[in-house]
Amino acid sequence: MGRGLEEVTIATGTKLGRYEIRSKLGEGGMGEVYLAQDTQLDRRVAIKLLPPETISDEHARKRLVREARAAATLDHPHICSVYEVGEADGRSFIVMQYVEGETLDLKLSRRSMKLKESLAIATQVADALTEAHARGIIHRDIKPSNVIITSRGQTKVMDFGLAKVIQPAHMIDTEAATEALISTPGAIMGTVPYMSPEQVRGETLNGRSDIFSFGVMLYEMLSGQQPFASQSSAATASAILTHEPAPLARFSRDIPAELERIVSKALRKDADERYQTAKDLLIDLRSLGNELEFQHRLERSTPPDSSRNESVTRSGPPAIVETAEQPGIGAVQTTRTTEKESALRNLWQTSSNRTGLIVIATLVLVAGTGWFFWRRANVKWATAQLPRIEELAQAQKYFDAYDLAISAQQYLPDDPTITRLMPTISQTISVITDPAGAQVYLKRFPPDGSGKFPARQLVGTTPIDNLRGARGQYILYLEKAGYAKTERTVSGAIMHYGNLIALPPPIRVEEKLIVTDKMPDRMVFVPGGDYRLVAWARPTDARVRLNDYFIDKYEVSNQDYKEFINAGGYLKKQYWKYAFIKDGKTLSWEDAMKEFKDRARLPGPRSWSSQNFPEGKAEYPVTDITWYEAAAFAAFKGKQLPTIFQWEKAARNGSISPLVNYMPWGVFYPGDTLDYHANFKNNGPMPVDSSEFGMSPFGAYNMAGNVSEWCLNETSEGFPANGGAWGEPSYTFANYAAFPGFYSSNKVGFRCALNFADATGDQGAMRIEIKKEIPVYTPSSEGNFGNWLSYYRYDKTPLDPQIVEVKETNEWRREKITFNGADNERAIAYLYLPKNFPRPLQVIHFVPASDVENGLRSLPDAMEDHLAPYIKSGRVAFGVVIKGYVERLRPEGYAEPQPNTVEYLDKIVNWITDLRRGLDYLETRNDVDANRIAFFGPSAGARVGLILAAVEHRYASVILQGAGLRKSYLPWVAEANPINFASHIRATKLMVHGRYDENLSLKTEAEPLYKLLPEPKRLVLYDGGHVPPFEFMVTTMNGWLDETLGPVKRE
C-alpha cells in the first residue's frame, strides 16, 4: 500500500488482536487502510477496516468480508495477498500483504510514462486479471490508485473492495440473494471515469467489464489523459456510453499501431467486440512486448551502413578477399593465410558450396533488413498521419480524410483509428443499369480555391456493387454506346434528425438507359408511378398516377424562346390553347395578345426590346413572361408545362428530411453552402446550365432557385410557380406560389414536360381548390402584457465590447463586434458605417429572415444583400448574431424546442436579450444617433420583431416586410407568442406585403396582423410574392425612413 498523509481515525499504537496500528495509509473501496505490525510474526501488514461511521452498516460489513474471501483465493505475484479476516472491538477487518511502493496514479501525476514502462505495467496487470478471472472473480474497480509499483518495478493489483465472485450455475440463487443483501438498489459500483458501459447502465457484469476499465487505465498511461473524463460525473458517464476517445497517435507519434489497436479493442463499447478474456489481452500485450524488444535488439546490432561490402566479404574465404577497391585489406589477409595455405585450401574446397549459400543468405538478410527499415519508415509516416486524418474527419473534410487514410492504410491495414473513422469518412455506392455495361464516372464536390472542379474519374462498368469511396457529394455520369448519356447527383451526407445523428444507407442507383434516338434533345427521363406532393407548402394531399415522362434538363433560355418569336408564335392561335382570364373576365385572343408586349411594344417578354433579349444573355432563363406565354411556347415545341406533380417528382422524387431543408441534390443543413448548387443570391439569374451540383435526382438543372417555374395546374389562387428564385430565401424551393395568369416577373420562368404517346390520365393536371380561413385576433390586455414583460427584463451589466475585425470597402466600413450577451455568453454584432456622411448617423437594426435564423446563410451576407442601398444612402446597418446563426450554430444534435414549451420561451428570451444588449451597445457610440433607430425585419425577422418592438421602446420606426400571423401560432406559449405582443407596439409601423405572397398569405395572415397592430401604421402592397422587387423595396423604405427618422444629413 502506498503511504498517505491523511489524518488517522485510529490512534497509533491501537491494537486489533495481534496487530498494532502504526499509521493510516489511505482509503480504498469500502474501507480505511492502516499500516500495522504483526506482533506474532514480526512483519508489517496492511489492515483494512470499516470507518467508524459505517460500523453499523451490515451491507458494508458483508462487502468487506466478501472482498477478503474473494481475494484470499488468489495467490499470484501481481495480486496483493490476503492473510486473514478478523474482528476486534466490534470492527471487521482484513489483513493484507503490505506492499511498499508508489501507486500508479501518483506516478502519473508526477511525470509522463515511457512506452516500455507503461507496457510492462499493463502486462503485469493483465496477468493479474487473467488469474482472477480464471478463478471466477472480477475486480470491478480497476484504476491507477488500485495499482502499486514496487521499488523493483513489480506491479501489484490492490483492493478487491468491489470484487464479485461469478458463481457456478447451481449457486445462482444464492448469489442473487447475496447481491440483494449487499447492494443498494440502483447503486453503481466502481469509480466513474474507469467504469465500463455495463457498469454505467447498472447491468450484470463479467470479466469484460474489467477489460474496459483496464483499457481506460492503459489509455491514461499512454496519453496522460482520461479518455472520457468530463466536468461532472453525469457528463463522464454519458461520454462512456456515447463518445469515442481521441486516437492515441494525437498524443504521441511513438505509440505503435498495434498498441493503439489493443487499447481500441479493449475500449469497445459493445462488450462482444472487446477482448473476450483477459488471457487474450495478455497474449497480445506480451507479443507486442516481444516484438518491440526484438526491434530494439535489431537496431542495436545492425551496422550503421548495411550496404558496405565489408559485411559480406567477412563471410567469404579469407584467400579471396583481395579486390581492386580494397588492396590493402586483401594484402594483409593474404599474407596471413600463407602460413596455413594447404589446410585452408582443403577447407575452402570442401566448403565452397556452403559459403555460396551463406553469401546468398547474407544478401537476403541485408535485403530483408533494408525492407524492414523501409517498411518501418512507412509505418512511422502512416502513424504520424493519424492525428491529421482525425482532424480532417472532425472538420467534415471527408475527401481529404479518406484519401490520406487510404494512403496510410497501406502500411497500417488494421489500424483502429482508421477502422473507427472509415464508416464516417467513406461510403459505398452500387450502380445497376438496364442494360448493363455502362461506364460509370464520378466527379467530386467541392472545387478548389480557384473554383475549378477535379476531373471526373472512371470508376468501373455496371453493374458495380458496393464500391467504397470518400463520403461526400458527387456527380455520377453513365455512358454506354448507343444510349443517351445520363448524369445526376449522388450524396452520402451524414443525416441529422434533432438529437439523432445517423449515417445514411449505402448509395444505390438503378437507371434505365434510353436508346439515343428515343431521348428528346436537352431533356431527362423521369420514371412514373404513384406520387403525392411532399413539400411543406403543398397545396394538396392528393395522390396521382404518373406515367413515364421527360422533362427539360434546363430552364427555357432566352435563345430557346427567341425561336418561338421568330417562328411567329405570337401570331398563331394554334399554340394558345387556354382561355384568357384577367381580373375575372375572359379576354379574346386578340385582346390578350395586346398584353404580351416588350419595351418596344412588340410581342415578347416584358424585359426584351424589339424582340431581342439583353446582350450576352442567350443562355439565361427567359423571364418576364406570363403563364399563357409559357404554355404557348410548350405547345410550339410539342410539349406542355409540367403538372405540379411532374415538376416536384423531377425535382426531389418524393424525398423529405424532417427539421431541415431538402433540396434537389439532397439534405441541406445549417452552415452548408449553396455555391454551385442553387442560385438564391440577389444578383439576378445565372445561365441555365450553371449549378451542376444542384442537379435533381434525374439530372434536371436549377430546379431550386435561379427562377421559379410555371406549372400547368390552375388553382383557386392562380397558377403555381415552383422552386424559388434568385434573391429569395432558399426555403422557397418548397413553396408553391400562385399568381394570376397574366402575372410576369423577372424572377419567373419555366421548363417543359413531354408525355409518352401512350400516357393515360391527366398526370395530375386537375384544378386545385385552396381553402383559406381568415382568422380574427383580439388584442391582449395591458395587464397580461405587463406580466409577460417581466420575462424580458435583464440587468444592464458591463458590455465589455470589443471590435475584433474591420473590413473597408469604397462605400462602408464593416466592424465585427463582440460583447457580453445573454447567459454570460459573448454575442456577436456587425455594424456597417457609410463613408462620406456626417456623424452621428441614423441606424437600421436588422433582424433577418429564417434562412439566416436557421443557419443557411450568414448574417453579414444577408445584410449586404438587403441593406447595401440604405448604407450607401447614409444610414448605419446593425445586426446581432443570435444563437442558431452560422457564427453561433447550435451544438451537434441540438433539437429545437416546441413553441408551446418553456424551453422555447427561454430561447426567445435569450434572443430578445441579445438584440436589446445590441441596442445598449449602440448607445455607447458617438458616431450613431441612438434616438433615430429603425427596426427592420423581413419574414421570420418580422415575427421576432413583433415581440422585440413591443418590449423595446428605443425604436423610432418599425418596418415589417412579408409579415403575418399564422393560425398555428395560437397554441404557442403565451409569453413568447407574437399574437399577444403585436397590439402593444408603440412606434410608427410600416407593413410591406406582396399581393401573391406564397409564404404568408395577404388575406389570411398579413391583413389579420395589420388589423391587430395599433396606430400609427401603414400597409403598402406590391404585385409579387413573398420577396418584393428590389427597386420597389428600396424606394419605399428610404421614403419611409426619411419620413419617420428624418432625411439623411449630407453635410
GROMACS .gro file of N, CA and C in nm, residues 5-134:
model
  390
    5LEU      N    1  -0.095   1.088   0.367
    5LEU     CA    2  -0.074   1.193   0.467
    5LEU      C    3  -0.204   1.225   0.538
    6GLU      N    4  -0.305   1.134   0.528
    6GLU     CA    5  -0.434   1.165   0.584
    6GLU      C    6  -0.433   1.147   0.737
    7GLU      N    7  -0.517   1.222   0.802
    7GLU     CA    8  -0.525   1.216   0.947
    7GLU      C    9  -0.580   1.080   0.989
    8VAL      N   10  -0.518   1.012   1.087
    8VAL     CA   11  -0.559   0.878   1.128
    8VAL      C   12  -0.690   0.885   1.204
    9THR      N   13  -0.776   0.785   1.175
    9THR     CA   14  -0.901   0.773   1.250
    9THR      C   15  -0.877   0.693   1.377
   10ILE      N   16  -0.785   0.595   1.369
   10ILE     CA   17  -0.747   0.514   1.487
   10ILE      C   18  -0.607   0.557   1.529
   11ALA      N   19  -0.591   0.581   1.656
   11ALA     CA   20  -0.464   0.634   1.705
   11ALA      C   21  -0.352   0.531   1.688
   12THR      N   22  -0.232   0.585   1.664
   12THR     CA   23  -0.113   0.499   1.658
   12THR      C   24  -0.098   0.424   1.790
   13GLY      N   25  -0.067   0.294   1.779
   13GLY     CA   26  -0.050   0.212   1.898
   13GLY      C   27  -0.172   0.130   1.932
   14THR      N   28  -0.287   0.165   1.874
   14THR     CA   29  -0.408   0.086   1.899
   14THR      C   30  -0.387  -0.056   1.849
   15LYS      N   31  -0.436  -0.154   1.927
   15LYS     CA   32  -0.420  -0.294   1.890
   15LYS      C   33  -0.553  -0.354   1.847
   16LEU      N   34  -0.547  -0.424   1.736
   16LEU     CA   35  -0.659  -0.503   1.688
   16LEU      C   36  -0.611  -0.648   1.689
   17GLY      N   37  -0.642  -0.717   1.794
   17GLY     CA   38  -0.588  -0.852   1.809
   17GLY      C   39  -0.438  -0.844   1.824
   18ARG      N   40  -0.369  -0.919   1.740
   18ARG     CA   41  -0.223  -0.919   1.748
   18ARG      C   42  -0.160  -0.812   1.662
   19TYR      N   43  -0.243  -0.725   1.603
   19TYR     CA   44  -0.192  -0.624   1.512
   19TYR      C   45  -0.191  -0.487   1.580
   20GLU      N   46  -0.077  -0.417   1.571
   20GLU     CA   47  -0.062  -0.286   1.633
   20GLU      C   48  -0.056  -0.180   1.522
   21ILE      N   49  -0.150  -0.084   1.533
   21ILE     CA   50  -0.161   0.020   1.431
   21ILE      C   51  -0.040   0.112   1.438
   22ARG      N   52   0.018   0.140   1.320
   22ARG     CA   53   0.133   0.231   1.313
   22ARG      C   54   0.095   0.366   1.246
   23SER      N   55   0.020   0.362   1.136
   23SER     CA   56  -0.020   0.485   1.068
   23SER      C   57  -0.130   0.453   0.968
   24LYS      N   58  -0.200   0.559   0.928
   24LYS     CA   59  -0.304   0.542   0.826
   24LYS      C   60  -0.241   0.558   0.688
   25LEU      N   61  -0.273   0.463   0.601
   25LEU     CA   62  -0.219   0.468   0.465
   25LEU      C   63  -0.314   0.536   0.367
   26GLY      N   64  -0.443   0.522   0.390
   26GLY     CA   65  -0.539   0.581   0.299
   26GLY      C   66  -0.672   0.512   0.307
   27GLU      N   67  -0.753   0.528   0.201
   27GLU     CA   68  -0.884   0.465   0.194
   27GLU      C   69  -0.898   0.398   0.058
   28GLY      N   70  -0.961   0.282   0.058
   28GLY     CA   71  -0.981   0.213  -0.068
   28GLY      C   72  -1.109   0.136  -0.065
   29GLY      N   73  -1.183   0.143  -0.175
   29GLY     CA   74  -1.309   0.069  -0.183
   29GLY      C   75  -1.400   0.104  -0.067
   30MET      N   76  -1.433   0.006   0.018
   30MET     CA   77  -1.525   0.028   0.129
   30MET      C   78  -1.455   0.044   0.262
   31GLY      N   79  -1.323   0.057   0.265
   31GLY     CA   80  -1.259   0.060   0.395
   31GLY      C   81  -1.140   0.153   0.407
   32GLU      N   82  -1.105   0.187   0.532
   32GLU     CA   83  -0.984   0.262   0.562
   32GLU      C   84  -0.868   0.163   0.575
   33VAL      N   85  -0.751   0.205   0.535
   33VAL     CA   86  -0.635   0.114   0.532
   33VAL      C   87  -0.525   0.171   0.621
   34TYR      N   88  -0.469   0.085   0.706
   34TYR     CA   89  -0.366   0.125   0.801
   34TYR      C   90  -0.243   0.035   0.787
   35LEU      N   91  -0.129   0.094   0.815
   35LEU     CA   92  -0.006   0.016   0.832
   35LEU      C   93  -0.004  -0.035   0.975
   36ALA      N   94   0.022  -0.165   0.990
   36ALA     CA   95   0.024  -0.224   1.124
   36ALA      C   96   0.139  -0.323   1.134
   37GLN      N   97   0.172  -0.356   1.259
   37GLN     CA   98   0.277  -0.454   1.285
   37GLN      C   99   0.213  -0.581   1.338
   38ASP      N  100   0.246  -0.694   1.273
   38ASP     CA  101   0.202  -0.825   1.322
   38ASP      C  102   0.297  -0.863   1.434
   39THR      N  103   0.252  -0.851   1.558
   39THR     CA  104   0.341  -0.873   1.675
   39THR      C  105   0.377  -1.019   1.690
   40GLN      N  106   0.302  -1.109   1.629
   40GLN     CA  107   0.330  -1.252   1.643
   40GLN      C  108   0.434  -1.299   1.543
   41LEU      N  109   0.418  -1.253   1.416
   41LEU     CA  110   0.512  -1.296   1.312
   41LEU      C  111   0.616  -1.190   1.280
   42ASP      N  112   0.609  -1.078   1.352
   42ASP     CA  113   0.706  -0.969   1.337
   42ASP      C  114   0.722  -0.928   1.190
   43ARG      N  115   0.612  -0.886   1.133
   43ARG     CA  116   0.614  -0.837   0.995
   43ARG      C  117   0.513  -0.724   0.982
   44ARG      N  118   0.538  -0.640   0.882
   44ARG     CA  119   0.445  -0.531   0.857
   44ARG      C  120   0.333  -0.580   0.765
   45VAL      N  121   0.213  -0.536   0.798
   45VAL     CA  122   0.096  -0.574   0.719
   45VAL      C  123   0.011  -0.451   0.695
   46ALA      N  124  -0.082  -0.465   0.602
   46ALA     CA  125  -0.183  -0.361   0.578
   46ALA      C  126  -0.316  -0.413   0.628
   47ILE      N  127  -0.384  -0.330   0.705
   47ILE     CA  128  -0.514  -0.369   0.760
   47ILE      C  129  -0.622  -0.277   0.703
   48LYS      N  130  -0.727  -0.338   0.655
   48LYS     CA  131  -0.839  -0.262   0.601
   48LYS      C  132  -0.961  -0.286   0.689
   49LEU      N  133  -1.022  -0.179   0.737
   49LEU     CA  134  -1.141  -0.193   0.819
   49LEU      C  135  -1.240  -0.084   0.786
   50LEU      N  136  -1.363  -0.107   0.827
   50LEU     CA  137  -1.466  -0.009   0.800
   50LEU      C  138  -1.444   0.117   0.881
   51PRO      N  139  -1.470   0.235   0.826
   51PRO     CA  140  -1.462   0.358   0.903
   51PRO      C  141  -1.568   0.359   1.013
   52PRO      N  142  -1.550   0.438   1.114
   52PRO     CA  143  -1.641   0.438   1.228
   52PRO      C  144  -1.785   0.468   1.189
   53GLU      N  145  -1.805   0.557   1.094
   53GLU     CA  146  -1.942   0.596   1.061
   53GLU      C  147  -2.020   0.486   0.993
   54THR      N  148  -1.952   0.378   0.950
   54THR     CA  149  -2.024   0.270   0.883
   54THR      C  150  -2.019   0.140   0.961
   55ILE      N  151  -1.983   0.150   1.092
   55ILE     CA  152  -1.974   0.028   1.173
   55ILE      C  153  -2.107  -0.045   1.175
   56SER      N  154  -2.215   0.030   1.179
   56SER     CA  155  -2.346  -0.031   1.192
   56SER      C  156  -2.404  -0.076   1.057
   57ASP      N  157  -2.330  -0.051   0.950
   57ASP     CA  158  -2.380  -0.083   0.817
   57ASP      C  159  -2.353  -0.229   0.786
   58GLU      N  160  -2.455  -0.310   0.799
   58GLU     CA  161  -2.439  -0.454   0.778
   58GLU      C  162  -2.400  -0.483   0.633
   59HIS      N  163  -2.455  -0.404   0.539
   59HIS     CA  164  -2.421  -0.424   0.396
   59HIS      C  165  -2.272  -0.403   0.374
   60ALA      N  166  -2.219  -0.295   0.429
   60ALA     CA  167  -2.078  -0.265   0.409
   60ALA      C  168  -1.992  -0.373   0.472
   61ARG      N  169  -2.031  -0.420   0.588
   61ARG     CA  170  -1.952  -0.525   0.654
   61ARG      C  171  -1.949  -0.651   0.570
   62LYS      N  172  -2.063  -0.687   0.512
   62LYS     CA  173  -2.066  -0.807   0.430
   62LYS      C  174  -1.983  -0.790   0.303
   63ARG      N  175  -1.984  -0.671   0.247
   63ARG     CA  176  -1.900  -0.647   0.131
   63ARG      C  177  -1.753  -0.664   0.166
   64LEU      N  178  -1.712  -0.615   0.284
   64LEU     CA  179  -1.573  -0.626   0.326
   64LEU      C  180  -1.534  -0.772   0.342
   65VAL      N  181  -1.620  -0.849   0.402
   65VAL     CA  182  -1.591  -0.991   0.420
   65VAL      C  183  -1.585  -1.062   0.284
   66ARG      N  184  -1.677  -1.023   0.196
   66ARG     CA  185  -1.677  -1.084   0.064
   66ARG      C  186  -1.548  -1.055  -0.010
   67GLU      N  187  -1.498  -0.933   0.004
   67GLU     CA  188  -1.370  -0.898  -0.059
   67GLU      C  189  -1.260  -0.991  -0.012
   68ALA      N  190  -1.255  -1.013   0.118
   68ALA     CA  191  -1.150  -1.096   0.173
   68ALA      C  192  -1.160  -1.238   0.121
   69ARG      N  193  -1.280  -1.292   0.120
   69ARG     CA  194  -1.298  -1.428   0.074
   69ARG      C  195  -1.258  -1.443  -0.073
   70ALA      N  196  -1.291  -1.341  -0.152
   70ALA     CA  197  -1.255  -1.347  -0.293
   70ALA      C  198  -1.104  -1.339  -0.310
   71ALA      N  199  -1.045  -1.237  -0.247
   71ALA     CA  200  -0.903  -1.214  -0.268
   71ALA      C  201  -0.818  -1.323  -0.204
   72ALA      N  202  -0.866  -1.385  -0.098
   72ALA     CA  203  -0.786  -1.487  -0.029
   72ALA      C  204  -0.762  -1.609  -0.116
   73THR      N  205  -0.847  -1.629  -0.216
   73THR     CA  206  -0.828  -1.744  -0.304
   73THR      C  207  -0.722  -1.718  -0.411
   74LEU      N  208  -0.678  -1.594  -0.420
   74LEU     CA  209  -0.585  -1.556  -0.525
   74LEU      C  210  -0.441  -1.557  -0.472
   75ASP      N  211  -0.360  -1.634  -0.535
   75ASP     CA  212  -0.218  -1.642  -0.498
   75ASP      C  213  -0.139  -1.617  -0.626
   76HIS      N  214  -0.095  -1.492  -0.643
   76HIS     CA  215  -0.032  -1.453  -0.769
   76HIS      C  216   0.067  -1.341  -0.741
   77PRO      N  217   0.180  -1.340  -0.810
   77PRO     CA  218   0.282  -1.238  -0.782
   77PRO      C  219   0.238  -1.095  -0.808
   78HIS      N  220   0.130  -1.077  -0.888
   78HIS     CA  221   0.086  -0.941  -0.918
   78HIS      C  222  -0.047  -0.907  -0.852
   79ILE      N  223  -0.085  -0.985  -0.753
   79ILE     CA  224  -0.207  -0.956  -0.675
   79ILE      C  225  -0.169  -0.949  -0.528
   80CYS      N  226  -0.216  -0.845  -0.461
   80CYS     CA  227  -0.189  -0.829  -0.319
   80CYS      C  228  -0.251  -0.945  -0.241
   81SER      N  229  -0.169  -1.014  -0.158
   81SER     CA  230  -0.216  -1.132  -0.084
   81SER      C  231  -0.298  -1.091   0.037
   82VAL      N  232  -0.399  -1.172   0.067
   82VAL     CA  233  -0.481  -1.153   0.187
   82VAL      C  234  -0.442  -1.261   0.287
   83TYR      N  235  -0.412  -1.217   0.411
   83TYR     CA  236  -0.367  -1.311   0.514
   83TYR      C  237  -0.480  -1.360   0.604
   84GLU      N  238  -0.569  -1.270   0.639
   84GLU     CA  239  -0.663  -1.307   0.744
   84GLU      C  240  -0.786  -1.216   0.740
   85VAL      N  241  -0.900  -1.269   0.783
   85VAL     CA  242  -1.021  -1.191   0.808
   85VAL      C  243  -1.045  -1.196   0.957
   86GLY      N  244  -1.056  -1.080   1.021
   86GLY     CA  245  -1.071  -1.077   1.165
   86GLY      C  246  -1.175  -0.978   1.212
   87GLU      N  247  -1.197  -0.977   1.345
   87GLU     CA  248  -1.289  -0.884   1.406
   87GLU      C  249  -1.239  -0.854   1.546
   88ALA      N  250  -1.236  -0.726   1.581
   88ALA     CA  251  -1.191  -0.684   1.715
   88ALA      C  252  -1.264  -0.557   1.752
   89ASP      N  253  -1.309  -0.552   1.877
   89ASP     CA  254  -1.380  -0.434   1.928
   89ASP      C  255  -1.497  -0.396   1.837
   90GLY      N  256  -1.567  -0.497   1.784
   90GLY     CA  257  -1.685  -0.473   1.703
   90GLY      C  258  -1.655  -0.429   1.561
   91ARG      N  259  -1.529  -0.435   1.519
   91ARG     CA  260  -1.492  -0.391   1.383
   91ARG      C  261  -1.437  -0.509   1.303
   92SER      N  262  -1.491  -0.524   1.182
   92SER     CA  263  -1.438  -0.625   1.091
   92SER      C  264  -1.320  -0.567   1.015
   93PHE      N  265  -1.222  -0.651   0.990
   93PHE     CA  266  -1.105  -0.603   0.917
   93PHE      C  267  -1.043  -0.716   0.837
   94ILE      N  268  -0.961  -0.677   0.742
   94ILE     CA  269  -0.888  -0.771   0.658
   94ILE      C  270  -0.741  -0.740   0.673
   95VAL      N  271  -0.662  -0.843   0.689
   95VAL     CA  272  -0.517  -0.826   0.697
   95VAL      C  273  -0.457  -0.866   0.563
   96MET      N  274  -0.379  -0.774   0.506
   96MET     CA  275  -0.325  -0.796   0.371
   96MET      C  276  -0.175  -0.777   0.371
   97GLN      N  277  -0.116  -0.824   0.266
   97GLN     CA  278   0.026  -0.803   0.243
   97GLN      C  279   0.054  -0.653   0.233
   98TYR      N  280   0.157  -0.607   0.302
   98TYR     CA  281   0.197  -0.467   0.290
   98TYR      C  282   0.297  -0.456   0.176
   99VAL      N  283   0.261  -0.377   0.075
   99VAL     CA  284   0.345  -0.360  -0.042
   99VAL      C  285   0.401  -0.219  -0.039
  100GLU      N  286   0.530  -0.208  -0.030
  100GLU     CA  287   0.593  -0.077  -0.024
  100GLU      C  288   0.625  -0.031  -0.166
  101GLY      N  289   0.573   0.082  -0.200
  101GLY     CA  290   0.596   0.133  -0.335
  101GLY      C  291   0.513   0.257  -0.360
  102GLU      N  292   0.480   0.279  -0.486
  102GLU     CA  293   0.408   0.400  -0.527
  102GLU      C  294   0.290   0.361  -0.613
  103THR      N  295   0.174   0.418  -0.583
  103THR     CA  296   0.057   0.387  -0.664
  103THR      C  297   0.072   0.449  -0.803
  104LEU      N  298   0.006   0.386  -0.898
  104LEU     CA  299   0.018   0.430  -1.036
  104LEU      C  300  -0.037   0.571  -1.055
  105ASP      N  301  -0.143   0.607  -0.982
  105ASP     CA  302  -0.197   0.743  -1.000
  105ASP      C  303  -0.098   0.849  -0.954
  106LEU      N  304  -0.021   0.820  -0.845
  106LEU     CA  305   0.082   0.915  -0.802
  106LEU      C  306   0.193   0.925  -0.905
  107LYS      N  307   0.227   0.811  -0.963
  107LYS     CA  308   0.332   0.811  -1.066
  107LYS      C  309   0.288   0.893  -1.187
  108LEU      N  310   0.162   0.876  -1.226
  108LEU     CA  311   0.111   0.951  -1.341
  108LEU      C  312   0.102   1.100  -1.313
  109SER      N  313   0.076   1.135  -1.187
  109SER     CA  314   0.064   1.277  -1.153
  109SER      C  315   0.198   1.348  -1.153
  110ARG      N  316   0.307   1.274  -1.139
  110ARG     CA  317   0.440   1.335  -1.131
  110ARG      C  318   0.505   1.350  -1.267
  111ARG      N  319   0.483   1.256  -1.355
  111ARG     CA  320   0.554   1.261  -1.483
  111ARG      C  321   0.484   1.173  -1.584
  112SER      N  322   0.517   1.197  -1.712
  112SER     CA  323   0.466   1.110  -1.816
  112SER      C  324   0.547   0.981  -1.816
  113MET      N  325   0.485   0.875  -1.857
  113MET     CA  326   0.549   0.744  -1.853
  113MET      C  327   0.601   0.705  -1.991
  114LYS      N  328   0.713   0.637  -1.992
  114LYS     CA  329   0.769   0.589  -2.116
  114LYS      C  330   0.692   0.468  -2.165
  115LEU      N  331   0.700   0.447  -2.297
  115LEU     CA  332   0.624   0.338  -2.357
  115LEU      C  333   0.660   0.204  -2.296
  116LYS      N  334   0.789   0.178  -2.280
  116LYS     CA  335   0.833   0.049  -2.229
  116LYS      C  336   0.781   0.025  -2.088
  117GLU      N  337   0.786   0.129  -2.004
  117GLU     CA  338   0.739   0.115  -1.866
  117GLU      C  339   0.588   0.093  -1.863
  118SER      N  340   0.514   0.168  -1.946
  118SER     CA  341   0.369   0.153  -1.949
  118SER      C  342   0.330   0.012  -1.992
  119LEU      N  343   0.398  -0.039  -2.094
  119LEU     CA  344   0.366  -0.171  -2.145
  119LEU      C  345   0.397  -0.278  -2.041
  120ALA      N  346   0.506  -0.261  -1.967
  120ALA     CA  347   0.542  -0.357  -1.865
  120ALA      C  348   0.438  -0.362  -1.753
  121ILE      N  349   0.395  -0.245  -1.707
  121ILE     CA  350   0.294  -0.241  -1.601
  121ILE      C  351   0.163  -0.300  -1.652
  122ALA      N  352   0.122  -0.262  -1.773
  122ALA     CA  353  -0.003  -0.311  -1.828
  122ALA      C  354  -0.001  -0.462  -1.841
  123THR      N  355   0.112  -0.519  -1.882
  123THR     CA  356   0.121  -0.663  -1.899
  123THR      C  357   0.105  -0.734  -1.765
  124GLN      N  358   0.164  -0.678  -1.660
  124GLN     CA  359   0.152  -0.741  -1.528
  124GLN      C  360   0.009  -0.730  -1.474
  125VAL      N  361  -0.057  -0.617  -1.497
  125VAL     CA  362  -0.197  -0.605  -1.452
  125VAL      C  363  -0.284  -0.703  -1.528
  126ALA      N  364  -0.261  -0.716  -1.660
  126ALA     CA  365  -0.338  -0.812  -1.739
  126ALA      C  366  -0.313  -0.955  -1.691
  127ASP      N  367  -0.191  -0.981  -1.648
  127ASP     CA  368  -0.157  -1.112  -1.592
  127ASP      C  369  -0.238  -1.137  -1.465
  128ALA      N  370  -0.249  -1.035  -1.380
  128ALA     CA  371  -0.326  -1.047  -1.257
  128ALA      C  372  -0.474  -1.071  -1.287
  129LEU      N  373  -0.528  -0.998  -1.384
  129LEU     CA  374  -0.669  -1.016  -1.419
  129LEU      C  375  -0.694  -1.153  -1.479
  130THR      N  376  -0.598  -1.204  -1.555
  130THR     CA  377  -0.612  -1.337  -1.611
  130THR      C  378  -0.628  -1.441  -1.500
  131GLU      N  379  -0.547  -1.427  -1.396
  131GLU     CA  380  -0.555  -1.519  -1.282
  131GLU      C  381  -0.689  -1.504  -1.210
  132ALA      N  382  -0.729  -1.380  -1.183
  132ALA     CA  383  -0.854  -1.358  -1.109
  132ALA      C  384  -0.973  -1.408  -1.188
  133HIS      N  385  -0.979  -1.377  -1.315
  133HIS     CA  386  -1.093  -1.419  -1.397
  133HIS      C  387  -1.099  -1.571  -1.410
  134ALA      N  388  -0.982  -1.634  -1.415
  134ALA     CA  389  -0.978  -1.780  -1.423
  134ALA      C  390  -1.040  -1.843  -1.300
   0.00000   0.00000   0.00000
